[in-house]
Structure formats: structure tokens, C-alpha cells
Phi, psi and omega in degrees: 000198184291332183285351185287001177112205185297151181291173183299161180098012176078182184295144178247172179305319183294338185278353181286149175283166182303316181298318180297318179298314179302314182299315179301314181297318178299314181298320181295316179298319180298317179298315181298320180298314180296318178302314180298318181298314180299315179301314182297319181294326178292319182290315180299117187271082175285149178302119183230094185303322181299310183297317182297318180297318181298314182295317180299316179300316180300315181298314180299319181297316178300315180298316180298317180298320179297316179297315181298320180295316179299317180296319180294323178294324181290312187250102174280333182297334181299335184269357187284331182254142177292152178294155179299151182283124179230156178300312178246122181298135184301335179264012184297147181305316183305308182296314182298322180295313180300316180300313182297318179299316180298316180296320181296316180297320179298313179298316180304314183293325176299314181295319178301316180299316180299317179298317179302313181298319179298319179296320179296321180295322184283000000 
């Protein structure tokens, strides 16, 4: 019957003790504060060489793809002959990944260096 405790559907908000409610509210407020802090840190543009390198690479890649597309549109003859036989195909995933990683690391170090120089100036 009704005296058997809380109704069906498991414990409800009303069934919490005062202390549990307080604790829940504290945890919720803490979570909101942390969420805001994380959001703010993302918005706050601190010098971040990794992110900058990644974005620069993306931009360069887009520009290169546009150039390659333009070149491909210009020269249809380029597609008539098969590429020379190589052990590792020049467009292989492996090579492009290694190349991209190297370029990203290079950019990162350039950005780090720039940040270092700016710090020295200040």
C-alpha cells in the first residue's frame, strides 16, 4: 500500500534527504562553474602552437587541393600515362601521413619559436 514507501519508478527528487539535496546542488553548481571555465578557456585564445599548426596545415591543404584541381582541369594529358612504378606509391596513405606529421611538427616548432621571441621582447 501507500505506507510501503516511495511510489513506483524508483527514488524521486522528493525522496532525497536535505543533506543529499544540498550535496546534489553543490555538485551541479560546481559542474556549471567548470563548464563555464572550460568554455572560457576555449574562447580565450592563448598561444597554442599545436592548434595553430593544425589550422595552418588545413588552410595550406585546401589551397593545395584548389591548385591541384586547377592544374588537373588544365592538363587532361597528364592522366593519359600511368605513373612510374615505385615501391611505395607517392600518394600512399603511409607517406602522406608521415609527410603531414613532419610538416605539422615543423610548423609547431616555428610557432613555438615565435612565441618565445615575443616573450623575450616583452
